[in-house]
XYZ file of C-alpha atoms in Angstrom:
261
model
C 0.002 -0.015 -0.073
C 1.100 3.556 -0.764
C -0.023 6.865 0.687
C -2.083 9.118 -1.608
C -0.329 12.366 -2.615
C -1.353 15.159 -0.046
C -0.413 18.772 0.586
C 2.037 19.707 3.325
C 5.681 20.142 4.201
C 7.796 17.186 2.898
C 9.654 15.112 5.594
C 13.296 16.186 5.516
C 14.338 15.221 9.077
C 16.049 12.054 7.903
C 17.755 13.657 4.941
C 21.410 13.272 4.137
C 22.256 16.614 5.734
C 20.771 15.784 9.200
C 22.366 12.302 9.077
C 25.739 14.004 8.508
C 25.068 16.302 11.414
C 24.312 13.437 13.764
C 27.342 11.492 12.671
C 29.528 14.654 13.421
C 27.965 15.001 16.815
C 28.469 11.337 17.703
C 32.126 11.510 16.566
C 32.913 13.699 19.605
C 31.335 11.474 22.183
C 29.198 8.234 21.526
C 27.649 8.711 24.977
C 25.513 11.565 24.048
C 21.854 11.392 24.591
C 19.253 12.242 21.956
C 18.469 15.395 23.787
C 22.139 16.614 23.627
C 22.417 15.741 19.961
C 19.102 17.418 19.156
C 20.316 20.692 20.868
C 23.693 20.595 18.929
C 21.975 20.106 15.502
C 18.749 22.041 16.052
C 16.726 19.004 15.335
C 13.911 17.476 17.335
C 14.625 14.619 19.707
C 12.327 12.412 17.732
C 14.023 13.157 14.513
C 17.491 12.321 16.112
C 16.113 9.102 17.479
C 14.795 8.151 14.004
C 18.052 8.973 12.361
C 20.033 6.942 14.923
C 17.853 3.865 14.774
C 16.350 3.775 11.280
C 19.067 5.401 9.094
C 22.204 4.446 11.051
C 20.981 1.209 12.492
C 22.440 2.261 15.882
C 21.346 1.134 19.331
C 22.383 2.136 22.839
C 24.220 -0.548 24.553
C 25.602 -0.785 28.142
C 29.170 -1.364 29.021
C 29.836 -4.823 30.556
C 32.067 -5.265 33.540
C 35.427 -6.935 32.939
C 38.191 -7.774 35.630
C 40.777 -5.785 33.751
C 41.224 -3.758 30.560
C 44.181 -5.463 29.008
C 46.743 -3.931 26.802
C 48.088 -5.678 23.637
C 51.118 -6.601 25.594
C 49.043 -8.403 28.341
C 46.909 -10.139 25.636
C 49.893 -11.524 23.770
C 50.712 -14.102 26.372
C 47.225 -15.350 26.424
C 47.359 -15.962 22.614
C 50.644 -17.775 22.974
C 49.360 -19.870 25.933
C 46.196 -20.852 24.054
C 48.127 -21.693 20.762
C 50.693 -23.834 22.729
C 47.837 -25.749 24.479
C 46.078 -26.317 21.248
C 49.348 -27.435 19.467
C 50.015 -29.924 22.279
C 46.501 -31.332 22.093
C 46.727 -31.736 18.264
C 49.913 -33.718 18.774
C 49.292 -35.723 21.894
C 45.416 -36.018 21.696
C 43.853 -37.395 24.884
C 47.044 -38.452 26.364
C 47.765 -34.764 26.904
C 44.353 -33.932 28.477
C 44.523 -37.120 30.638
C 47.780 -36.038 32.404
C 46.542 -32.414 33.427
C 45.737 -31.896 37.046
C 44.299 -28.394 37.832
C 42.887 -26.734 41.090
C 42.348 -23.728 43.133
C 40.537 -22.403 46.266
C 37.094 -20.974 46.497
C 34.644 -19.768 49.178
C 31.361 -21.603 49.779
C 28.887 -19.518 51.740
C 26.164 -20.746 54.164
C 23.690 -18.871 51.805
C 24.066 -17.465 48.206
C 21.070 -15.883 46.628
C 19.726 -17.367 43.539
C 20.618 -16.017 40.162
C 18.162 -14.014 38.071
C 17.793 -16.915 35.799
C 17.096 -19.472 38.623
C 14.355 -17.191 40.054
C 12.442 -16.808 36.797
C 8.854 -18.147 36.645
C 6.060 -18.369 34.155
C 3.380 -15.776 34.494
C 0.520 -14.360 32.495
C 1.133 -11.493 30.396
C -0.953 -9.079 32.403
C 0.652 -10.238 35.702
C 3.397 -7.969 37.222
C 6.933 -9.177 37.522
C 7.866 -11.007 40.688
C 9.900 -9.096 43.213
C 12.695 -10.197 45.484
C 14.901 -8.492 48.002
C 18.532 -8.141 47.198
C 20.428 -9.762 50.063
C 24.175 -10.426 50.866
C 25.871 -13.737 51.045
C 25.654 -15.633 54.464
C 28.269 -14.634 57.044
C 29.306 -18.286 57.628
C 31.572 -19.590 54.903
C 34.160 -22.246 54.225
C 37.155 -22.214 52.049
C 37.630 -25.334 49.916
C 40.611 -26.428 47.846
C 39.606 -28.667 44.884
C 41.877 -30.455 42.473
C 40.479 -32.421 39.500
C 41.479 -34.005 36.110
C 39.649 -34.923 33.031
C 37.340 -37.529 34.619
C 36.713 -36.647 38.197
C 37.599 -34.666 41.183
C 40.743 -36.024 42.694
C 40.919 -34.066 45.959
C 38.393 -31.872 47.786
C 39.852 -30.271 50.909
C 38.026 -27.904 53.323
C 40.406 -25.519 54.998
C 40.075 -25.321 58.639
C 38.500 -22.029 59.935
C 41.094 -19.353 60.866
C 43.818 -20.981 58.581
C 45.448 -18.745 56.220
C 46.413 -20.333 52.899
C 50.044 -19.435 52.683
C 52.974 -21.090 50.909
C 53.619 -23.455 53.794
C 50.019 -24.625 53.924
C 49.748 -25.026 50.202
C 52.951 -26.885 50.150
C 51.714 -29.194 52.849
C 48.357 -29.865 50.917
C 50.498 -30.865 47.849
C 52.752 -33.093 49.791
C 50.399 -34.733 52.291
C 47.060 -34.706 50.447
C 47.190 -34.267 46.781
C 50.122 -36.517 45.935
C 48.719 -39.445 47.998
C 45.287 -38.837 46.494
C 46.802 -39.264 43.024
C 48.697 -42.341 44.112
C 45.442 -43.911 45.401
C 42.963 -42.935 42.493
C 45.283 -42.581 39.512
C 48.626 -44.230 40.166
C 49.371 -44.323 36.418
C 49.680 -40.528 36.325
C 52.684 -40.443 38.574
C 54.487 -42.665 36.129
C 53.320 -40.990 32.794
C 54.217 -37.543 34.083
C 51.765 -35.005 35.562
C 51.014 -31.702 33.873
C 50.039 -29.385 36.776
C 48.064 -26.268 36.411
C 47.026 -23.554 38.895
C 46.883 -19.704 38.492
C 49.638 -17.312 39.218
C 48.567 -16.196 42.689
C 51.534 -15.458 44.885
C 50.920 -18.484 47.076
C 51.228 -20.738 44.003
C 54.322 -19.125 42.510
C 56.569 -18.794 45.584
C 59.845 -20.735 45.488
C 58.870 -23.192 48.266
C 56.005 -24.529 46.040
C 57.863 -24.504 42.702
C 60.579 -26.324 44.390
C 58.184 -29.088 45.484
C 56.714 -29.414 41.946
C 60.267 -29.655 40.432
C 61.160 -32.311 42.963
C 58.142 -34.393 41.879
C 59.025 -33.790 38.223
C 55.603 -32.237 37.616
C 55.517 -29.981 34.496
C 53.986 -26.780 35.504
C 51.660 -25.325 32.838
C 51.851 -21.607 32.375
C 48.807 -19.431 33.244
C 48.616 -15.991 31.749
C 47.846 -13.048 34.033
C 44.247 -11.802 34.434
C 42.883 -14.960 32.576
C 40.320 -16.469 34.954
C 38.333 -17.718 31.765
C 41.412 -19.839 30.794
C 41.279 -21.714 34.161
C 38.843 -24.830 34.064
C 37.778 -24.306 37.735
C 36.875 -20.732 37.213
C 34.738 -21.071 34.052
C 33.407 -24.559 34.599
C 33.685 -26.363 38.057
C 33.218 -23.597 40.619
C 30.278 -21.741 38.865
C 28.463 -25.110 38.331
C 28.876 -26.271 41.846
C 27.753 -22.944 43.368
C 24.770 -22.794 41.108
C 23.534 -25.988 42.610
C 23.965 -24.499 46.169
C 22.352 -21.197 45.538
C 19.143 -20.569 47.341
C 19.875 -23.115 50.085
C 20.614 -22.287 53.763
C 23.305 -24.087 55.910
C 23.379 -23.699 59.616
C 26.840 -25.143 60.333
C 30.202 -25.598 58.559
C 29.672 -29.376 58.443
C 26.365 -28.727 56.382
C 28.378 -26.718 53.958
C 30.924 -29.220 53.527
C 28.513 -32.057 52.963
C 26.454 -29.946 50.604
C 29.642 -29.156 48.524
C 30.650 -32.780 48.387
């Protein structure tokens, strides 16, 4: 269908001249509002919005939070690390993956609120959205150290309350708990050679810890700085585990430990 010809002023708000003015205004600051652009260009707010959305196909998007804004120099080690891992996998296949043991520490709280996705519910179109109060995590919490390999968790170790995870404690866990657990559950790994991975937290990279790994002849896999998404426990294990625990309340440390197990 087409409009019948009718008298009146032709629509020129979305003409090339106005589009150019909007582009010039945005080139200075892409955070400007429609009102600010309209003031600069002597156009109406509606016309500015129409130019932005219909002619320039723009939409206003919010920034997302990231842990760090990395420089090119900081990104390069991540590319090299990922390329090396991929190259080794292509050469060694599953024998490479099967030798990797990785782990880290994480807090588990007596109560963690459900995620937005977990609290979603089906409602009629005319019903209002459900409401819930934003609350903090429970005051009671237990630190857990977890190590795993390709098939299963090999060691889960709750840290006693009041204990600080320093180099001596971490070294003791490696010697007295992790190595015996590997010998019991996967003795073949000790003979085939372990590829050990943890992040570059100071407690992990101190000389006393690296000496123990060298003594055991465990090959230490590099971990680039500011790269939690390259650590399997941060992007896979811990979020999945905590998602299962969200919305549950635990009264004592032993309840948290059992639920985590």
